[in-house]
Coordinates of N, CA, C and O in Angstrom, one line a residue:
E1 N 0.8 -1.2 0.0 CA 0.0 0.0 0.0 C 0.9 1.3 0.0 O 0.6 2.2 -0.7
N2 N 1.9 1.3 0.8 CA 2.8 2.4 0.8 C 3.5 2.6 -0.5 O 3.7 3.7 -1.0
L3 N 3.9 1.5 -1.1 CA 4.6 1.6 -2.4 C 3.7 2.2 -3.5 O 4.1 3.0 -4.2
E4 N 2.4 1.7 -3.5 CA 1.5 2.2 -4.5 C 1.3 3.7 -4.2 O 1.2 4.5 -5.2
S5 N 1.2 4.1 -3.0 CA 1.0 5.6 -2.7 C 2.2 6.4 -3.2 O 2.0 7.5 -3.7
L6 N 3.4 5.8 -3.0 CA 4.6 6.5 -3.5 C 4.6 6.6 -5.0 O 4.9 7.7 -5.6
L7 N 4.3 5.5 -5.7 CA 4.2 5.5 -7.1 C 3.2 6.5 -7.6 O 3.4 7.2 -8.6
K8 N 2.0 6.6 -7.0 CA 1.0 7.5 -7.3 C 1.5 9.0 -7.2 O 1.3 9.8 -8.1
S9 N 2.2 9.2 -6.1 CA 2.8 10.6 -5.9 C 3.8 10.9 -7.0 O 3.8 12.0 -7.5
L10 N 4.6 10.0 -7.3 CA 5.6 10.2 -8.4 C 4.9 10.4 -9.7 O 5.4 11.3 -10.5
Y11 N 3.8 9.7 -10.0 CA 3.1 9.9 -11.2 C 2.5 11.3 -11.3 O 2.5 11.9 -12.3
L12 N 1.9 11.7 -10.2 CA 1.3 13.0 -10.1 C 2.3 14.1 -10.3 O 2.0 15.2 -10.9
I13 N 3.5 13.9 -9.9 CA 4.5 14.9 -10.1 C 5.0 14.9 -11.5 O 5.2 16.0 -12.1
S14 N 5.2 13.7 -12.1 CA 5.9 13.6 -13.4 C 5.0 13.5 -14.5 O 5.3 13.8 -15.7
G15 N 3.8 12.9 -14.3 CA 2.9 12.6 -15.4 C 3.3 11.3 -16.2 O 2.7 11.0 -17.2
L16 N 4.2 10.6 -15.6 CA 4.8 9.4 -16.3 C 4.2 8.1 -15.6 O 4.1 8.0 -14.4
N17 N 3.9 7.1 -16.5 CA 3.5 5.8 -15.9 C 4.8 5.3 -15.2 O 5.9 5.4 -15.7
I18 N 4.6 4.6 -14.1 CA 5.7 4.2 -13.3 C 5.5 2.7 -12.9 O 4.4 2.3 -12.4
N19 N 6.5 1.9 -13.2 CA 6.4 0.4 -12.9 C 7.7 0.1 -12.0 O 8.8 0.5 -12.4
F20 N 7.4 -0.5 -10.9 CA 8.5 -1.0 -10.0 C 8.7 -2.4 -10.3 O 7.7 -3.2 -10.2
L21 N 9.9 -2.8 -10.6 CA 10.2 -4.2 -10.9 C 11.2 -4.8 -9.9 O 12.1 -4.1 -9.4
T22 N 10.9 -6.0 -9.4 CA 11.8 -6.8 -8.6 C 12.1 -8.0 -9.4 O 11.2 -8.6 -9.9
S23 N 13.3 -8.5 -9.4 CA 13.7 -9.6 -10.2 C 13.2 -9.5 -11.6 O 12.8 -10.5 -12.2
M24 N 13.1 -8.3 -12.1 CA 12.7 -7.9 -13.5 C 11.3 -8.4 -13.8 O 10.9 -8.5 -14.9
K25 N 10.5 -8.5 -12.7 CA 9.0 -8.8 -12.9 C 8.3 -7.6 -12.2 O 8.7 -7.1 -11.2
P26 N 7.2 -7.2 -12.8 CA 6.4 -6.1 -12.2 C 5.9 -6.4 -10.8 O 5.4 -7.5 -10.5
A27 N 6.2 -5.5 -9.9 CA 5.8 -5.7 -8.5 C 4.7 -4.7 -8.1 O 3.8 -5.0 -7.3
A28 N 4.7 -3.5 -8.8 CA 3.7 -2.5 -8.6 C 3.8 -1.5 -9.7 O 4.8 -1.3 -10.3
S29 N 2.7 -0.8 -10.0 CA 2.7 0.2 -11.0 C 1.6 1.2 -10.7 O 0.6 1.0 -10.0
Y30 N 1.8 2.4 -11.3 CA 0.8 3.4 -11.2 C 0.9 4.3 -12.5 O 2.0 4.7 -12.8
P31 N -0.2 4.6 -13.2 CA -1.5 4.0 -13.0 C -1.5 2.5 -13.4 O -0.5 2.0 -13.9
H32 N -2.6 1.8 -13.1 CA -2.6 0.4 -13.3 C -2.8 0.0 -14.7 O -2.5 -1.1 -15.1
Q33 N -3.3 0.9 -15.5 CA -3.5 0.5 -16.9 C -2.5 1.2 -17.8 O -1.9 2.2 -17.4
K34 N -2.2 0.6 -19.0 CA -1.3 1.2 -19.9 C -1.9 2.4 -20.6 O -3.2 2.5 -20.6
Y35 N -1.1 3.2 -21.2 CA -1.6 4.3 -22.1 C -2.5 3.6 -23.2 O -2.1 2.5 -23.6
P36 N -3.5 4.2 -23.7 CA -4.3 3.6 -24.8 C -3.5 3.2 -26.0 O -3.7 2.1 -26.5
F37 N -2.5 3.9 -26.3 CA -1.6 3.6 -27.4 C -0.9 2.3 -27.2 O -0.9 1.3 -28.0
C38 N -0.3 2.1 -26.0 CA 0.5 0.9 -25.7 C -0.5 -0.2 -25.5 O -0.2 -1.4 -25.9
Y39 N -1.6 0.0 -24.9 CA -2.6 -1.1 -24.7 C -3.1 -1.6 -26.1 O -3.1 -2.8 -26.3
A40 N -3.3 -0.7 -27.0 CA -3.8 -1.1 -28.4 C -2.7 -2.0 -29.0 O -2.9 -3.0 -29.7
L41 N -1.4 -1.5 -28.9 CA -0.3 -2.3 -29.5 C -0.1 -3.6 -28.9 O 0.2 -4.6 -29.5
S42 N -0.4 -3.7 -27.6 CA -0.2 -5.0 -26.8 C -1.1 -6.1 -27.3 O -0.9 -7.2 -27.0
K43 N -2.2 -5.7 -27.9 CA -3.2 -6.7 -28.4 C -2.7 -7.4 -29.7 O -3.2 -8.4 -30.1
N44 N -1.6 -6.8 -30.3 CA -1.1 -7.4 -31.5 C 0.2 -8.1 -31.2 O 1.2 -7.5 -30.7
P45 N 0.3 -9.4 -31.4 CA 1.5 -10.2 -31.0 C 2.8 -9.7 -31.5 O 3.8 -9.6 -30.8
E46 N 2.8 -9.2 -32.8 CA 4.1 -8.7 -33.4 C 4.5 -7.4 -32.8 O 5.7 -7.2 -32.5
A47 N 3.5 -6.5 -32.6 CA 3.8 -5.2 -31.9 C 4.3 -5.5 -30.5 O 5.2 -4.8 -30.0
L48 N 3.6 -6.4 -29.8 CA 4.0 -6.7 -28.4 C 5.4 -7.2 -28.3 O 6.2 -6.9 -27.4
A49 N 5.8 -8.0 -29.3 CA 7.2 -8.5 -29.4 C 8.2 -7.4 -29.5 O 9.2 -7.4 -28.9
H50 N 7.9 -6.4 -30.3 CA 8.7 -5.2 -30.4 C 8.9 -4.5 -29.0 O 10.0 -4.1 -28.6
C51 N 7.7 -4.3 -28.3 CA 7.7 -3.7 -27.0 C 8.5 -4.5 -26.0 O 9.4 -3.9 -25.3
T52 N 8.3 -5.8 -26.0 CA 9.0 -6.7 -25.0 C 10.5 -6.6 -25.3 O 11.3 -6.6 -24.4
A53 N 10.9 -6.7 -26.6 CA 12.3 -6.7 -26.9 C 13.0 -5.3 -26.5 O 14.1 -5.3 -26.0
S54 N 12.3 -4.2 -26.7 CA 12.8 -2.9 -26.3 C 13.0 -2.8 -24.8 O 14.0 -2.4 -24.4
D55 N 12.0 -3.3 -24.1 CA 12.1 -3.3 -22.6 C 13.3 -4.2 -22.2 O 14.0 -3.8 -21.3
Q56 N 13.4 -5.4 -22.8 CA 14.5 -6.3 -22.4 C 15.8 -5.7 -22.7 O 16.8 -5.8 -21.9
Q57 N 16.0 -5.0 -23.8 CA 17.3 -4.3 -24.1 C 17.6 -3.3 -23.1 O 18.7 -3.1 -22.7
A58 N 16.6 -2.5 -22.7 CA 16.8 -1.5 -21.7 C 17.2 -2.1 -20.3 O 18.1 -1.6 -19.7
I59 N 16.5 -3.2 -20.0 CA 16.8 -3.8 -18.7 C 18.3 -4.3 -18.7 O 19.0 -4.2 -17.8
E60 N 18.7 -5.0 -19.8 CA 20.0 -5.5 -20.0 C 21.0 -4.3 -19.9 O 22.1 -4.4 -19.3
H61 N 20.7 -3.2 -20.5 CA 21.6 -2.0 -20.5 C 21.8 -1.5 -19.1 O 22.9 -1.3 -18.7
V62 N 20.7 -1.3 -18.4 CA 20.8 -0.8 -17.0 C 21.5 -1.8 -16.0 O 22.1 -1.4 -15.1
K63 N 21.3 -3.1 -16.3 CA 22.0 -4.1 -15.5 C 23.6 -3.9 -15.7 O 24.3 -4.0 -14.7
R64 N 24.0 -3.7 -16.9 CA 25.4 -3.5 -17.2 C 25.9 -2.2 -16.6 O 27.0 -2.1 -16.0
E65 N 25.2 -1.1 -16.9 CA 25.7 0.2 -16.6 C 25.4 0.7 -15.2 O 26.1 1.6 -14.7
E66 N 24.4 0.1 -14.6 CA 24.0 0.4 -13.2 C 23.7 1.9 -13.0 O 24.0 2.5 -11.9
K67 N 23.0 2.5 -14.0 CA 22.6 3.9 -13.8 C 21.4 4.1 -14.7 O 21.0 3.3 -15.5
I68 N 20.8 5.3 -14.6 CA 19.6 5.7 -15.3 C 19.9 5.5 -16.8 O 21.0 5.9 -17.3
Y69 N 18.9 5.0 -17.5 CA 19.0 4.8 -19.0 C 17.7 5.4 -19.6 O 16.6 4.9 -19.2
I70 N 17.9 6.4 -20.4 CA 16.7 7.0 -21.1 C 16.9 6.6 -22.6 O 18.0 6.7 -23.2
Y71 N 15.8 6.2 -23.2 CA 15.9 5.6 -24.5 C 14.5 5.8 -25.2 O 13.5 6.2 -24.6
Q72 N 14.5 5.6 -26.5 CA 13.3 5.5 -27.3 C 13.0 4.1 -27.6 O 13.8 3.3 -28.1
C73 N 11.7 3.7 -27.3 CA 11.3 2.4 -27.6 C 11.1 2.2 -29.1 O 11.3 3.1 -29.9
H74 N 10.8 1.0 -29.6 CA 10.6 0.7 -31.0 C 9.7 1.7 -31.7 O 9.8 2.0 -32.8
F75 N 8.7 2.1 -30.9 CA 7.6 3.0 -31.5 C 7.9 4.5 -31.2 O 7.1 5.4 -31.4
H76 N 9.2 4.8 -30.9 CA 9.7 6.2 -30.7 C 9.2 6.9 -29.5 O 9.3 8.2 -29.5
L77 N 8.7 6.3 -28.5 CA 8.3 6.9 -27.3 C 9.5 7.0 -26.4 O 10.3 6.0 -26.4
Y78 N 9.6 8.0 -25.6 CA 10.7 8.1 -24.6 C 10.3 7.3 -23.4 O 9.2 7.4 -22.9
E79 N 11.2 6.5 -22.9 CA 11.1 5.8 -21.6 C 12.4 5.8 -20.9 O 13.4 6.2 -21.4
G80 N 12.3 5.5 -19.6 CA 13.5 5.5 -18.8 C 13.4 4.3 -17.8 O 12.3 3.8 -17.5
I81 N 14.6 3.8 -17.4 CA 14.7 2.8 -16.4 C 15.9 3.1 -15.5 O 16.9 3.7 -16.0
M82 N 15.7 2.9 -14.2 CA 16.8 3.2 -13.3 C 16.8 2.1 -12.2 O 15.8 1.5 -11.8
P83 N 18.0 1.7 -11.8 CA 18.2 0.8 -10.7 C 17.9 1.5 -9.4 O 18.1 2.7 -9.2
L84 N 17.3 0.8 -8.4 CA 17.1 1.3 -7.1 C 17.9 0.5 -6.1 O 17.9 -0.7 -6.1
Y85 N 18.6 1.3 -5.2 CA 19.4 0.6 -4.2 C 18.9 1.0 -2.8 O 18.4 2.1 -2.6
S86 N 19.0 0.0 -1.9 CA 18.8 0.3 -0.5 C 20.0 -0.1 0.3 O 20.4 -1.3 0.2
Y87 N 20.6 0.8 0.9 CA 21.8 0.6 1.7 C 22.9 -0.1 0.8 O 23.5 -1.1 1.2
G88 N 23.0 0.3 -0.4 CA 24.0 -0.2 -1.3 C 23.7 -1.5 -2.1 O 24.4 -1.9 -2.9
S89 N 22.5 -2.1 -1.8 CA 22.1 -3.3 -2.4 C 21.0 -3.0 -3.4 O 20.1 -2.3 -3.1
L90 N 21.1 -3.7 -4.6 CA 20.0 -3.5 -5.6 C 18.7 -4.1 -5.1 O 18.7 -5.3 -4.7
T91 N 17.7 -3.3 -5.1 CA 16.4 -3.8 -4.6 C 15.4 -3.9 -5.7 O 14.4 -4.6 -5.6
G92 N 15.6 -3.3 -6.8 CA 14.7 -3.4 -8.0 C 15.0 -2.3 -9.0 O 16.0 -1.6 -8.9
H93 N 14.1 -2.2 -9.9 CA 14.2 -1.2 -11.0 C 12.9 -0.4 -11.1 O 11.8 -1.0 -10.9
L94 N 13.0 0.8 -11.5 CA 11.9 1.6 -11.8 C 11.9 1.9 -13.3 O 12.8 2.4 -13.9
M95 N 10.7 1.6 -14.0 CA 10.6 1.9 -15.4 C 9.6 3.1 -15.5 O 8.5 3.1 -14.8
L96 N 9.9 4.1 -16.3 CA 9.1 5.3 -16.4 C 8.8 5.6 -17.9 O 9.7 5.4 -18.7
G97 N 7.6 6.0 -18.2 CA 7.3 6.4 -19.5 C 5.8 6.3 -19.7 O 5.1 6.1 -18.7
Q98 N 5.3 6.5 -20.7 CA 5.9 6.8 -22.0 C 5.6 8.3 -22.2 O 4.6 8.8 -21.8
T99 N 6.5 9.0 -23.0 CA 6.2 10.4 -23.3 C 6.7 10.6 -24.7 O 7.4 9.8 -25.3
I100 N 6.2 11.8 -25.2 CA 6.5 12.2 -26.6 C 6.8 13.7 -26.6 O 6.4 14.4 -25.6
T101 N 7.5 14.1 -27.6 CA 7.7 15.6 -27.7 C 6.5 16.2 -28.4 O 5.7 15.5 -29.0
K102 N 6.5 17.5 -28.5 CA 5.4 18.2 -29.2 C 5.7 18.3 -30.7 O 4.9 18.8 -31.5
S103 N 6.9 17.9 -31.1 CA 7.3 18.0 -32.5 C 6.4 17.2 -33.4 O 6.2 16.0 -33.3
P104 N 5.9 17.8 -34.5 CA 5.1 17.1 -35.5 C 5.9 16.0 -36.2 O 5.3 15.0 -36.5
I105 N 7.2 16.2 -36.3 CA 8.0 15.2 -36.9 C 8.1 13.9 -36.0 O 8.0 12.8 -36.4
H106 N 8.2 14.1 -34.7 CA 8.2 13.0 -33.7 C 6.8 12.3 -33.8 O 6.8 11.1 -33.8
H107 N 5.7 13.0 -33.8 CA 4.4 12.4 -33.9 C 4.3 11.6 -35.2 O 3.7 10.5 -35.1
A108 N 4.8 12.1 -36.2 CA 4.7 11.4 -37.5 C 5.5 10.1 -37.5 O 5.1 9.1 -38.0
Q109 N 6.7 10.2 -36.8 CA 7.5 8.9 -36.6 C 6.7 7.9 -35.9 O 6.7 6.7 -36.3
V110 N 6.1 8.3 -34.8 CA 5.3 7.3 -34.0 C 4.2 6.7 -34.8 O 4.0 5.5 -34.8
I111 N 3.5 7.6 -35.5 CA 2.3 7.1 -36.3 C 2.8 6.2 -37.5 O 2.2 5.1 -37.7
E112 N 3.9 6.6 -38.1 CA 4.4 5.8 -39.2 C 4.8 4.4 -38.7 O 4.5 3.4 -39.4
T113 N 5.5 4.3 -37.6 CA 6.0 3.0 -37.1 C 4.9 2.2 -36.6 O 4.9 0.9 -36.8
A114 N 3.9 2.8 -36.0 CA 2.7 2.0 -35.4 C 1.7 1.7 -36.4 O 0.9 0.7 -36.2
S115 N 1.6 2.4 -37.5 CA 0.5 2.3 -38.5 C 0.2 0.8 -38.9 O -0.9 0.4 -39.0
P116 N 1.3 0.0 -39.2 CA 1.0 -1.4 -39.6 C 0.2 -2.2 -38.6 O -0.4 -3.2 -38.9
F117 N 0.2 -1.8 -37.3 CA -0.4 -2.5 -36.3 C -1.8 -2.0 -35.9 O -2.4 -2.5 -35.0
F118 N -2.3 -1.0 -36.6 CA -3.6 -0.4 -36.4 C -4.4 -0.6 -37.6 O -4.1 0.0 -38.6
E119 N -5.5 -1.3 -37.5 CA -6.4 -1.4 -38.7 C -7.2 -0.1 -38.8 O -7.5 0.4 -39.8
N120 N -7.6 0.4 -37.6 CA -8.4 1.6 -37.5 C -7.5 2.8 -37.3 O -6.9 3.1 -36.2
K121 N -7.2 3.6 -38.4 CA -6.3 4.7 -38.3 C -6.8 5.8 -37.4 O -6.0 6.6 -36.8
E122 N -8.1 6.0 -37.3 CA -8.7 7.0 -36.3 C -8.2 6.6 -34.9 O -7.9 7.5 -34.1
E123 N -8.3 5.3 -34.6 CA -7.8 4.9 -33.3 C -6.4 5.2 -33.1 O -5.9 5.6 -32.0
L124 N -5.6 5.0 -34.1 CA -4.1 5.3 -34.0 C -3.9 6.8 -33.7 O -3.2 7.1 -32.8
Y125 N -4.5 7.7 -34.5 CA -4.4 9.1 -34.2 C -4.9 9.5 -32.9 O -4.3 10.3 -32.2
D126 N -6.0 8.9 -32.5 CA -6.6 9.2 -31.1 C -5.7 8.8 -30.0 O -5.4 9.5 -29.1
T127 N -5.1 7.6 -30.1 CA -4.3 7.1 -29.0 C -2.9 7.8 -29.0 O -2.4 8.1 -27.9
V128 N -2.4 8.2 -30.1 CA -1.2 9.0 -30.1 C -1.4 10.4 -29.5 O -0.6 10.9 -28.7
S129 N -2.6 10.9 -29.7 CA -2.9 12.3 -29.2 C -3.0 12.2 -27.6 O -2.9 13.2 -27.0
K130 N -3.2 11.0 -27.1 CA -3.3 10.9 -25.6 C -2.0 10.5 -24.9 O -2.0 10.4 -23.7
I131 N -0.9 10.4 -25.7 CA 0.4 10.1 -25.0 C 0.8 11.3 -24.3 O 0.8 12.4 -24.8
S132 N 1.3 11.1 -23.1 CA 1.8 12.1 -22.2 C 2.9 13.0 -22.9 O 3.7 12.4 -23.6
F133 N 2.8 14.3 -22.7 CA 3.9 15.2 -23.1 C 4.6 15.7 -21.9 O 4.0 16.2 -21.0
N134 N 5.9 15.5 -21.8 CA 6.7 16.0 -20.7 C 7.9 16.7 -21.2 O 8.9 16.0 -21.6
H135 N 7.9 18.0 -21.1 CA 9.1 18.8 -21.5 C 10.3 18.4 -20.7 O 11.4 18.5 -21.2
F136 N 10.1 18.0 -19.4 CA 11.2 17.8 -18.5 C 11.4 16.3 -18.2 O 11.6 16.0 -17.1
F137 N 11.3 15.5 -19.2 CA 11.4 14.0 -19.0 C 12.6 13.7 -18.3 O 12.6 13.0 -17.2
R138 N 13.8 14.1 -18.8 CA 15.1 13.8 -18.1 C 15.1 14.3 -16.7 O 15.6 13.7 -15.8
L139 N 14.7 15.6 -16.6 CA 14.7 16.2 -15.3 C 13.8 15.5 -14.3 O 14.2 15.2 -13.1
S140 N 12.6 15.0 -14.8 CA 11.7 14.3 -13.9 C 12.3 13.0 -13.4 O 12.2 12.6 -12.3
I141 N 13.0 12.3 -14.3 CA 13.6 11.0 -13.9 C 14.8 11.3 -12.9 O 14.9 10.6 -11.9
V142 N 15.6 12.3 -13.1 CA 16.6 12.6 -12.2 C 16.0 13.0 -10.8 O 16.5 12.6 -9.8
F143 N 15.0 13.8 -10.8 CA 14.3 14.2 -9.6 C 13.8 13.0 -8.9 O 14.0 12.8 -7.7
I144 N 13.1 12.1 -9.6 CA 12.6 10.8 -9.0 C 13.7 10.0 -8.4 O 13.6 9.5 -7.3
K145 N 14.8 9.9 -9.2 CA 15.9 9.1 -8.7 C 16.5 9.7 -7.4 O 16.7 8.9 -6.4
N146 N 16.7 11.0 -7.3 CA 17.2 11.6 -6.2 C 16.3 11.5 -5.0 O 16.8 11.2 -3.8
A147 N 15.0 11.6 -5.2 CA 14.0 11.5 -4.1 C 14.0 10.0 -3.6 O 14.1 9.8 -2.3
L148 N 14.1 9.1 -4.5 CA 14.1 7.7 -4.0 C 15.4 7.3 -3.3 O 15.4 6.6 -2.3
N149 N 16.5 7.8 -3.8 CA 17.8 7.5 -3.2 C 17.8 8.1 -1.7 O 18.3 7.4 -0.9
K150 N 17.2 9.2 -1.5 CA 17.1 9.8 -0.2 C 16.3 8.9 0.7 O 16.6 8.6 1.9
M151 N 15.2 8.4 0.1 CA 14.3 7.6 0.9 C 14.9 6.2 1.3 O 14.7 5.7 2.4
F152 N 15.6 5.7 0.3 CA 16.2 4.3 0.5 C 17.6 4.4 1.0 O 18.3 3.4 1.2
K153 N 18.1 5.7 1.2 CA 19.5 5.9 1.7 C 20.6 5.1 0.9 O 21.4 4.4 1.5
A154 N 20.5 5.3 -0.4 CA 21.4 4.6 -1.3 C 22.8 5.1 -1.1 O 23.1 6.2 -0.7

């Protein structure tokens, strides 16, 4: 319950979906549902495979580097992952996302890449329009990391 309350607070501050992973499996998240865009893609096995591969690459990267990793997923959305430590020991990972810039070029990239997985183009445009926009994505992630490190005394 406390973890969910913390994730909700971080979501309200950043506007980013937040998933807490332990042993690389979801332990808690806020909000509980995916963005409509990601949810729609997850219903298509091929699209879901792209998402899973992108997440797995990010997890492997952060395991190697042991620091925040900000990247674009296969569908060009910005996401981040960071390791969480408690008293110097790895306790889990926080995945944050998804966000998009206001750039029409960026929106066009997302739409072009996702288009083969949407039969209904209106649904595609509608779900892309609902993706969170965060000017301060990198700053939000650093803020969250610093707040969590203080809480967990990393």
